[in-house]
CSV table of C-alpha atoms and ligand atoms in Angstrom, one decimal:
chain,number,residue,atom,x,y,z
A,1,MET,CA,142.2,120.1,111.6
A,2,ARG,CA,145.2,121.0,109.4
A,3,VAL,CA,143.9,122.7,106.3
A,4,LEU,CA,145.7,123.4,103.0
A,5,VAL,CA,144.1,125.9,100.6
A,6,ILE,CA,145.1,125.9,97.0
A,7,GLY,CA,145.1,129.3,95.1
A,8,SER,CA,146.4,132.8,95.4
A,9,GLY,CA,143.5,135.3,95.0
A,10,GLY,CA,141.2,137.4,97.1
A,11,ARG,CA,138.8,134.4,97.3
A,12,GLU,CA,141.5,132.3,98.9
A,13,HIS,CA,142.5,135.0,101.3
A,14,ALA,CA,138.8,135.2,102.4
A,15,LEU,CA,138.6,131.4,102.7
A,16,LEU,CA,141.7,131.5,105.0
A,17,ILE,CA,140.3,134.3,107.1
A,18,GLY,CA,137.0,132.3,107.5
A,19,LEU,CA,138.9,129.1,108.3
A,20,SER,CA,141.1,130.9,110.9
A,21,ARG,CA,137.9,131.8,112.8
A,22,ASP,CA,136.9,128.1,113.1
A,23,PRO,CA,138.2,126.7,116.4
A,24,SER,CA,138.5,123.2,114.9
A,25,VAL,CA,141.2,124.5,112.4
A,26,THR,CA,144.6,124.2,114.1
A,27,GLU,CA,146.9,124.8,111.2
A,28,LEU,CA,146.5,126.8,108.0
A,29,HIS,CA,148.6,126.5,104.8
A,30,VAL,CA,148.2,127.9,101.4
A,31,ALA,CA,149.8,127.3,98.0
A,32,PRO,CA,151.0,129.5,96.6
A,33,GLY,CA,149.1,132.3,98.5
A,34,ASN,CA,150.1,136.0,98.2
A,35,ALA,CA,151.5,138.8,100.4
A,36,GLY,CA,148.3,139.0,102.5
A,37,THR,CA,147.8,135.3,103.1
A,38,ALA,CA,151.3,135.1,104.6
A,39,SER,CA,150.0,136.9,107.7
A,40,ILE,CA,147.4,134.2,108.6
A,41,ALA,CA,148.8,131.0,106.9
A,42,THR,CA,152.0,129.5,105.8
A,43,ASN,CA,152.6,130.1,102.1
A,44,HIS,CA,154.1,127.3,100.0
A,45,ALA,CA,155.6,127.8,96.6
A,46,VAL,CA,153.7,125.0,94.8
A,47,ASP,CA,152.1,125.4,91.3
A,48,VAL,CA,148.3,124.9,91.6
A,49,VAL,CA,148.1,122.9,88.4
A,50,SER,CA,150.8,120.4,89.5
A,51,ALA,CA,148.8,117.5,90.9
A,52,ASP,CA,152.0,115.8,92.0
A,53,GLY,CA,153.3,119.0,93.7
A,54,VAL,CA,149.9,119.5,95.5
A,55,VAL,CA,149.8,115.9,96.7
A,56,ALA,CA,153.4,116.0,97.9
A,57,LEU,CA,152.7,119.1,99.9
A,58,ALA,CA,149.5,117.7,101.4
A,59,ARG,CA,151.5,114.6,102.4
A,60,GLN,CA,154.3,116.7,103.9
A,61,LEU,CA,151.8,118.7,105.9
A,62,ASP,CA,149.7,115.7,106.8
A,63,ALA,CA,146.7,117.8,105.7
A,64,ASP,CA,143.3,116.7,107.1
A,65,LEU,CA,141.5,118.8,104.4
A,66,VAL,CA,142.5,120.3,101.1
A,67,VAL,CA,140.4,123.2,99.7
A,68,ILE,CA,140.9,124.0,96.0
A,69,GLY,CA,140.0,127.6,95.2
A,70,PRO,CA,140.4,128.2,91.4
A,71,GLU,CA,138.8,126.4,88.5
A,72,VAL,CA,141.9,125.5,86.5
A,73,PRO,CA,143.3,122.8,88.9
A,74,LEU,CA,139.7,121.5,89.3
A,75,VAL,CA,139.2,121.2,85.6
A,76,LEU,CA,142.6,119.5,85.3
A,77,GLY,CA,141.6,116.9,87.9
A,78,VAL,CA,143.8,117.9,90.8
A,79,ALA,CA,140.9,117.0,93.2
A,80,ASP,CA,140.7,113.5,91.7
A,81,VAL,CA,144.4,112.9,92.3
A,82,LEU,CA,144.2,114.2,95.9
A,83,ARG,CA,141.2,112.0,96.6
A,84,ASP,CA,142.9,108.9,95.1
A,85,ALA,CA,145.8,109.7,97.5
A,86,GLY,CA,143.4,109.6,100.4
A,87,PHE,CA,142.9,113.3,101.2
A,88,ALA,CA,139.6,114.8,102.1
A,89,THR,CA,139.2,117.4,99.3
A,90,PHE,CA,136.9,120.3,98.8
A,91,GLY,CA,136.3,120.7,95.1
A,92,PRO,CA,134.8,118.6,92.3
A,93,GLY,CA,136.7,116.1,90.1
A,94,ALA,CA,137.5,116.9,86.5
A,95,GLN,CA,134.3,115.4,85.1
A,96,ALA,CA,131.9,117.4,87.3
A,97,ALA,CA,134.1,120.5,86.9
A,98,GLN,CA,133.2,120.5,83.2
A,99,ILE,CA,130.1,122.3,84.4
A,100,GLU,CA,132.5,125.3,84.3
A,101,GLY,CA,135.2,124.0,82.0
A,102,SER,CA,132.9,123.5,79.0
A,103,LYS,CA,130.0,125.8,78.4
A,104,ALA,CA,128.6,123.2,75.9
A,105,PHE,CA,128.7,120.5,78.6
A,106,ALA,CA,126.9,122.8,81.0
A,107,LYS,CA,124.2,123.5,78.4
A,108,ASP,CA,123.7,119.7,77.9
A,109,VAL,CA,123.4,119.1,81.7
A,110,MET,CA,120.9,121.9,82.0
A,111,ALA,CA,118.8,120.7,79.1
A,112,ALA,CA,118.7,117.2,80.6
A,113,ALA,CA,117.8,118.7,84.0
A,114,GLY,CA,115.1,120.9,82.6
A,115,VAL,CA,116.8,124.1,83.8
A,116,ARG,CA,116.0,127.4,82.1
A,117,THR,CA,119.0,129.0,80.4
A,118,ALA,CA,119.7,131.1,77.3
A,119,HIS,CA,119.3,129.6,73.9
A,120,SER,CA,122.8,128.9,72.5
A,121,GLU,CA,124.8,127.7,69.6
A,122,VAL,CA,128.4,126.5,69.5
A,123,VAL,CA,130.4,127.7,66.6
A,124,ASP,CA,133.7,126.0,65.8
A,125,ASN,CA,134.1,126.9,62.2
A,126,PRO,CA,135.0,130.5,61.2
A,127,ALA,CA,133.1,130.0,57.9
A,128,LYS,CA,129.9,129.6,59.9
A,129,LEU,CA,130.4,132.6,62.2
A,130,ASP,CA,128.6,135.3,60.2
A,131,ALA,CA,125.4,133.2,59.6
A,132,ALA,CA,125.4,132.3,63.3
A,133,LEU,CA,125.8,135.9,64.4
A,134,ASP,CA,122.8,136.8,62.2
A,135,ARG,CA,120.6,134.4,64.2
A,136,PHE,CA,121.4,136.3,67.4
A,137,GLY,CA,121.5,139.9,68.7
A,138,PRO,CA,121.4,142.6,69.3
A,139,THR,CA,122.4,142.2,72.1
A,140,TRP,CA,125.2,139.6,71.3
A,141,VAL,CA,126.6,137.4,74.0
A,142,VAL,CA,129.8,135.7,72.9
A,143,LYS,CA,131.6,133.2,75.2
A,144,ASP,CA,134.9,131.6,74.9
A,145,ASP,CA,134.2,127.9,75.4
A,146,GLY,CA,137.1,127.4,77.7
A,147,LEU,CA,138.3,128.8,81.0
A,148,ALA,CA,138.7,132.5,80.8
A,149,ALA,CA,137.9,133.7,84.4
A,150,GLY,CA,135.0,135.9,83.3
A,151,LYS,CA,137.0,137.8,80.8
A,152,GLY,CA,136.1,135.4,78.0
A,153,VAL,CA,132.6,136.8,77.8
A,154,VAL,CA,131.7,139.8,75.6
A,155,VAL,CA,128.2,141.2,75.8
A,156,THR,CA,127.7,143.9,73.3
A,157,THR,CA,125.1,145.7,71.0
A,158,ASP,CA,128.0,146.2,68.5
A,159,ARG,CA,128.0,143.3,65.9
A,160,ALA,CA,131.6,144.1,64.8
A,161,ALA,CA,132.8,143.8,68.4
A,162,ALA,CA,130.9,140.5,68.9
A,163,ARG,CA,132.4,139.2,65.6
A,164,SER,CA,135.9,140.3,66.5
A,165,HIS,CA,135.8,138.5,69.9
A,166,ALA,CA,134.4,135.3,68.3
A,167,ALA,CA,137.0,135.4,65.6
A,168,GLU,CA,139.8,135.8,68.1
A,169,CYS,CA,138.6,132.7,70.1
A,170,LEU,CA,138.3,130.7,66.9
A,171,GLU,CA,141.8,131.7,65.8
A,172,ILE,CA,143.4,130.2,68.9
A,173,GLY,CA,141.3,127.0,68.4
A,174,HIS,CA,138.6,127.7,71.0
A,175,PRO,CA,135.0,127.1,70.0
A,176,VAL,CA,132.7,130.0,70.8
A,177,LEU,CA,129.2,129.9,72.3
A,178,LEU,CA,126.7,132.4,71.1
A,179,GLU,CA,123.8,133.0,73.4
A,180,SER,CA,120.6,134.9,73.5
A,181,PHE,CA,120.8,137.8,75.9
A,182,LEU,CA,119.2,137.3,79.3
A,183,ASP,CA,117.6,140.4,80.7
A,184,GLY,CA,117.2,141.2,84.4
A,185,PRO,CA,119.4,141.7,87.4
A,186,GLU,CA,122.1,139.1,88.0
A,187,VAL,CA,122.5,136.9,91.1
A,188,SER,CA,125.4,134.7,92.2
A,189,LEU,CA,124.1,131.9,94.4
A,190,PHE,CA,126.8,129.7,95.9
A,191,CYS,CA,125.8,126.2,97.1
A,192,LEU,CA,127.7,123.6,99.0
A,193,VAL,CA,127.0,120.4,97.1
A,194,ASP,CA,127.6,116.8,98.1
A,195,GLY,CA,125.9,114.6,95.6
A,196,GLU,CA,122.3,115.5,95.8
A,197,THR,CA,122.6,117.4,99.1
A,198,VAL,CA,122.5,121.2,98.4
A,199,VAL,CA,123.1,123.9,101.1
A,200,PRO,CA,122.9,127.5,99.7
A,201,LEU,CA,124.9,130.4,101.1
A,202,ILE,CA,123.4,133.9,101.0
A,203,PRO,CA,123.0,135.4,97.5
A,204,ALA,CA,125.3,138.1,96.2
A,205,GLN,CA,125.6,140.3,93.2
A,206,ASP,CA,128.9,140.8,91.3
A,207,HIS,CA,129.7,143.9,89.2
A,208,LYS,CA,131.4,142.6,86.1
A,209,ARG,CA,132.1,145.6,84.0
A,210,VAL,CA,135.2,147.6,84.7
A,211,GLY,CA,133.5,151.1,85.0
A,212,ASP,CA,130.9,152.8,87.1
A,213,ASN,CA,127.3,152.3,85.9
A,214,ASP,CA,128.3,149.1,84.2
A,215,THR,CA,130.4,150.6,81.5
A,216,GLY,CA,133.5,149.3,79.8
A,217,PRO,CA,134.7,145.7,79.2
A,218,ASN,CA,133.9,142.7,81.3
A,219,THR,CA,136.3,141.7,84.1
A,220,GLY,CA,136.7,138.9,86.5
A,221,GLY,CA,134.5,141.0,88.9
A,222,MET,CA,135.1,144.5,90.3
A,223,GLY,CA,133.0,144.3,93.5
A,224,ALA,CA,130.1,142.6,95.1
A,225,TYR,CA,127.6,143.0,97.9
A,226,THR,CA,125.4,140.7,100.0
A,227,PRO,CA,122.6,140.0,100.8
A,228,LEU,CA,120.3,141.4,98.0
A,229,PRO,CA,117.6,143.6,99.5
A,230,TRP,CA,115.6,143.3,96.2
A,231,LEU,CA,115.5,139.5,96.0
A,232,PRO,CA,112.7,137.8,98.0
A,233,ASP,CA,113.7,134.6,99.9
A,234,GLU,CA,111.2,132.6,97.8
A,235,VAL,CA,113.3,133.3,94.7
A,236,THR,CA,116.4,132.0,96.4
A,237,SER,CA,114.5,128.9,97.4
A,238,GLN,CA,113.2,128.6,93.8
A,239,ILE,CA,116.8,128.8,92.5
A,240,VAL,CA,117.8,126.0,94.9
A,241,ASP,CA,114.8,123.8,94.0
A,242,ASP,CA,114.4,124.4,90.3
A,243,VAL,CA,118.0,125.0,89.3
A,244,VAL,CA,120.8,123.7,91.6
A,245,LYS,CA,119.1,120.6,92.9
A,246,PRO,CA,118.1,119.3,89.4
A,247,VAL,CA,121.7,120.0,88.1
A,248,ALA,CA,123.2,118.2,91.1
A,249,ALA,CA,120.9,115.3,90.6
A,250,GLU,CA,121.7,115.1,86.9
A,251,LEU,CA,125.4,115.0,87.6
A,252,VAL,CA,124.7,112.1,90.1
A,253,ARG,CA,122.7,110.4,87.4
A,254,ARG,CA,125.6,110.6,85.0
A,255,GLY,CA,127.9,109.0,87.5
A,256,THR,CA,129.9,112.2,88.1
A,257,PRO,CA,128.5,113.6,91.4
A,258,PHE,CA,129.6,117.1,92.3
A,259,SER,CA,131.4,117.6,95.5
A,260,GLY,CA,132.4,121.2,96.5
A,261,LEU,CA,131.0,124.6,95.6
A,262,LEU,CA,128.5,124.9,92.8
A,263,TYR,CA,128.1,128.5,91.7
A,264,ALA,CA,124.9,129.4,89.9
A,265,GLY,CA,125.1,132.7,88.0
A,266,LEU,CA,121.5,133.7,87.1
A,267,ALA,CA,119.5,136.6,85.5
A,268,ILE,CA,116.2,137.2,87.2
A,269,GLY,CA,113.9,137.9,84.3
A,270,LYS,CA,110.1,138.4,83.9
A,271,ASP,CA,109.6,134.6,83.8
A,272,GLY,CA,111.9,133.9,86.8
A,273,PRO,CA,115.5,132.9,87.2
A,274,SER,CA,117.5,131.7,84.1
A,275,VAL,CA,121.1,130.4,84.3
A,276,VAL,CA,123.8,132.6,82.8
A,277,GLU,CA,126.6,130.2,83.8
A,278,PHE,CA,127.7,127.6,86.3
A,279,ASN,CA,131.1,127.7,88.0
A,280,CYS,CA,132.7,124.8,89.9
A,281,ARG,CA,134.2,126.9,92.7
A,282,PHE,CA,133.6,129.9,94.9
A,283,GLY,CA,133.2,133.2,93.0
A,284,ASP,CA,135.6,136.0,93.3
A,285,PRO,CA,134.9,138.6,94.6
A,286,GLU,CA,131.5,137.6,95.9
A,287,THR,CA,133.0,135.1,98.3
A,288,GLN,CA,134.9,137.9,100.2
A,289,ALA,CA,131.5,139.5,101.0
A,290,VAL,CA,129.5,136.3,101.6
A,291,LEU,CA,132.0,134.7,104.0
A,292,ALA,CA,132.3,138.0,106.0
A,293,LEU,CA,128.7,137.3,107.2
A,294,LEU,CA,129.0,133.6,107.9
A,295,LYS,CA,128.7,132.8,111.6
A,296,SER,CA,128.9,129.0,111.4
A,297,PRO,CA,132.4,127.4,111.4
A,298,LEU,CA,133.7,127.4,107.8
A,299,GLY,CA,136.1,124.5,108.2
A,300,GLN,CA,133.4,122.2,109.5
A,301,ALA,CA,131.1,123.1,106.5
A,302,LEU,CA,133.9,122.5,103.9
A,303,ASN,CA,135.0,119.3,105.7
A,304,ALA,CA,131.4,118.0,105.8
A,305,THR,CA,131.1,118.6,102.0
A,306,ALA,CA,134.5,117.0,101.3
A,307,THR,CA,133.7,113.9,103.4
A,308,GLY,CA,130.2,113.3,102.1
A,309,THR,CA,128.4,114.3,105.3
A,310,LEU,CA,126.9,117.6,104.3
A,311,ALA,CA,123.4,116.3,105.0
A,312,ASP,CA,124.4,116.1,108.7
A,313,LEU,CA,125.7,119.6,108.9
A,314,PRO,CA,123.6,121.9,111.2
A,315,PRO,CA,121.9,124.8,109.3
A,316,LEU,CA,124.3,127.6,108.4
A,317,GLU,CA,123.9,130.7,110.5
A,318,TRP,CA,124.5,134.3,109.2
A,319,GLU,CA,125.2,137.7,110.8
A,320,ASP,CA,122.5,140.3,110.2
A,321,GLY,CA,123.5,143.3,108.2
A,322,ALA,CA,125.4,143.6,104.9
A,323,ALA,CA,128.8,143.2,103.4
A,324,VAL,CA,130.4,145.0,100.4
A,325,ILE,CA,133.7,144.1,98.7
A,326,VAL,CA,135.4,146.6,96.3
A,327,VAL,CA,138.2,145.5,94.0
A,328,VAL,CA,141.2,147.7,93.6
A,329,ALA,CA,142.7,146.9,90.2
A,330,ALA,CA,146.0,147.6,88.6
A,331,GLU,CA,146.5,150.2,85.9
A,332,ASN,CA,145.2,148.9,82.5
A,333,TYR,CA,143.2,146.0,84.0
A,334,PRO,CA,141.3,144.1,82.4
A,335,GLY,CA,143.9,144.6,79.7
A,336,LYS,CA,147.5,143.5,80.5
A,337,PRO,CA,147.9,145.0,84.0
A,338,ARG,CA,150.9,147.0,85.1
A,339,THR,CA,152.6,145.1,88.0
A,340,GLY,CA,155.4,145.7,90.4
A,341,ASP,CA,154.0,148.9,91.9
A,342,ALA,CA,154.5,149.4,95.6
A,343,ILE,CA,151.3,149.2,97.7
A,344,THR,CA,150.9,151.1,101.0
A,345,GLY,CA,148.2,151.2,103.6
A,346,ALA,CA,147.0,147.6,102.7
A,347,THR,CA,147.7,145.9,106.1
A,348,GLY,CA,144.5,146.8,108.0
A,349,GLU,CA,141.4,144.8,108.8
A,350,GLY,CA,139.2,144.2,105.8
A,351,VAL,CA,141.9,144.5,103.2
A,352,LEU,CA,142.0,141.2,101.3
A,353,HIS,CA,145.0,140.5,99.0
A,354,ALA,CA,144.7,139.1,95.5
A,355,GLY,CA,147.4,140.1,93.0
A,356,THR,CA,150.1,141.0,95.6
A,357,ALA,CA,153.7,139.7,96.2
A,358,VAL,CA,156.7,140.6,98.4
A,359,ASP,CA,159.6,141.9,96.2
A,360,ALA,CA,163.3,141.4,96.9
A,361,SER,CA,163.5,144.4,99.1
A,362,GLY,CA,160.6,143.1,101.3
A,363,ALA,CA,158.0,145.6,99.9
A,364,VAL,CA,154.5,144.6,99.1
A,365,VAL,CA,153.9,145.1,95.4
A,366,SER,CA,151.2,144.5,92.8
A,367,SER,CA,151.5,141.2,90.9
A,368,GLY,CA,148.2,140.9,89.0
A,369,GLY,CA,145.2,142.6,87.6
A,370,ARG,CA,142.9,142.5,90.6
A,371,VAL,CA,145.2,143.6,93.4
A,372,LEU,CA,143.2,144.0,96.5
A,373,GLY,CA,139.6,143.5,97.7
A,374,VAL,CA,138.5,146.0,100.3
A,375,LEU,CA,135.7,144.9,102.6
A,376,GLY,CA,133.0,146.8,104.4
A,377,VAL,CA,130.6,145.3,106.9
A,378,GLY,CA,127.7,147.2,108.5
A,379,ALA,CA,124.2,147.1,109.8
A,380,ASP,CA,123.0,147.8,106.3
A,381,LEU,CA,124.3,148.3,102.8
A,382,ALA,CA,124.9,152.0,103.3
A,383,GLU,CA,127.1,151.4,106.3
A,384,ALA,CA,128.9,148.5,104.6
A,385,ARG,CA,129.6,150.7,101.6
A,386,ALA,CA,130.8,153.6,103.7
A,387,GLN,CA,133.3,151.4,105.6
A,388,ALA,CA,134.7,149.8,102.4
A,389,TYR,CA,135.2,153.2,100.7
A,390,GLU,CA,136.7,154.7,103.8
A,391,ARG,CA,139.3,151.9,104.0
A,392,ILE,CA,140.1,152.3,100.2
A,393,ASP,CA,140.9,156.0,100.9
A,394,ALA,CA,143.8,154.8,103.1
A,395,ILE,CA,145.4,152.6,100.4
A,396,LYS,CA,147.9,153.9,97.8
A,397,LEU,CA,148.7,152.0,94.6
A,398,PRO,CA,150.0,154.1,91.7
A,399,GLY,CA,147.7,153.9,88.6
A,400,SER,CA,145.1,151.8,90.4
A,401,HIS,CA,141.4,152.1,89.7
A,402,HIS,CA,138.2,150.9,91.4
A,403,ARG,CA,134.4,151.3,90.9
A,404,THR,CA,132.8,153.8,93.2
A,405,ASP,CA,129.3,152.4,92.8
A,406,ILE,CA,129.4,148.9,94.3
A,407,GLY,CA,126.0,148.1,95.8
A,408,LYS,CA,124.8,151.7,95.0
A,409,ALA,CA,121.9,150.8,92.6
A,410,ALA,CA,120.5,148.3,95.2
A,411,LEU,CA,120.9,151.0,97.9
A,412,ASP,CA,119.1,153.5,95.8
A,413,GLY,CA,116.2,151.1,95.2
A,414,GLU,CA,117.0,151.0,91.5
A,415,ILE,CA,116.9,147.2,91.1
A,416,SER,CA,113.6,145.4,90.9
A,417,ILE,CA,112.4,142.1,89.5
B,501,LIG,N1,132.6,136.7,90.1
B,501,LIG,C1,132.8,136.0,88.9
B,501,LIG,C2,133.5,134.8,89.0
B,501,LIG,O1,134.0,134.4,90.1
B,501,LIG,O2,133.7,134.1,88.0
């Protein structure tokens, strides 16, 4: 099977590594990829949002399967164009991708499906902002109702900070979503979805704030671990049965079935799981940890989803133990990151590339905010953490920063539901 992966982040590097372990995958290509993906796949300089460019590349490679990693091409309908051109494609069409592309659409689907989520209001008129803010908070949750890769969400007890984020969104013409704050530890549950067939992967937990002990602004994700020692299996089953399956069924009912990876982000509160958000693709960086423990062939799972045969896939098998991924970020991330810094020591096993490129002199340099994801796998969370942080010690990137507490609260038994 010749597989083309679309995207350039740590998630895509992890997908490529998983695919490279599947004996049925004979060729691996990625567009555009990064400095790390070049060592296991052929990188192609194609813009991920150019449907024509992606289809032309898929034709040139005679791809058997195209896997779309990021949300932007999905929301823009690149999967629709690929399917119309006859390619088996992993990733939803534009309409189903609205589950991530429009928070208001997601709320509507959840209401129809009877899925518990935060109370919310959309504000699209600056004159109505203050009155709306008065109906929420503290704590305020302010979301940009557009694609913002996690950075469009501000969660704060400071009304002025909430107001300023909402006003910025409105100024650039994006409506904002105000939400009641959901208390409780967060879970990311990724599910392969083909119409009404839902196959969950193992649950993970992301660390969204930039600093240790969940301090500082939100980011796209600074690290993750899996599985979750504090989450009983029954709760995972409850999420599948009461959240993901009803949403998948509602999308089928609307005539826009979901095909690909449906990511449920939840808070586990006193009354059970509530949805914080849905995404229409694998999460980053949780995917890097989750796929590290997948024993079953990844290409076959993605291909079954893409070809509408997920119901026939044998049950997924997982390694025992734990995996931890720690993001190494560029100076000033999640603000405008400094790029172009030389990276050394980032070639070994378990170092996944995200914002990296090769410069004119052939050196590997930083090219984005989240530069690397460093993986640790072990018999338990303690071992996995130790391996990840040992590997980080060998990497040099001027000005970089990373959290030192990924998975630590779970390891210390500080998370309970
Ligand atoms: N880990 C957060 C995201 O992928 O959006």
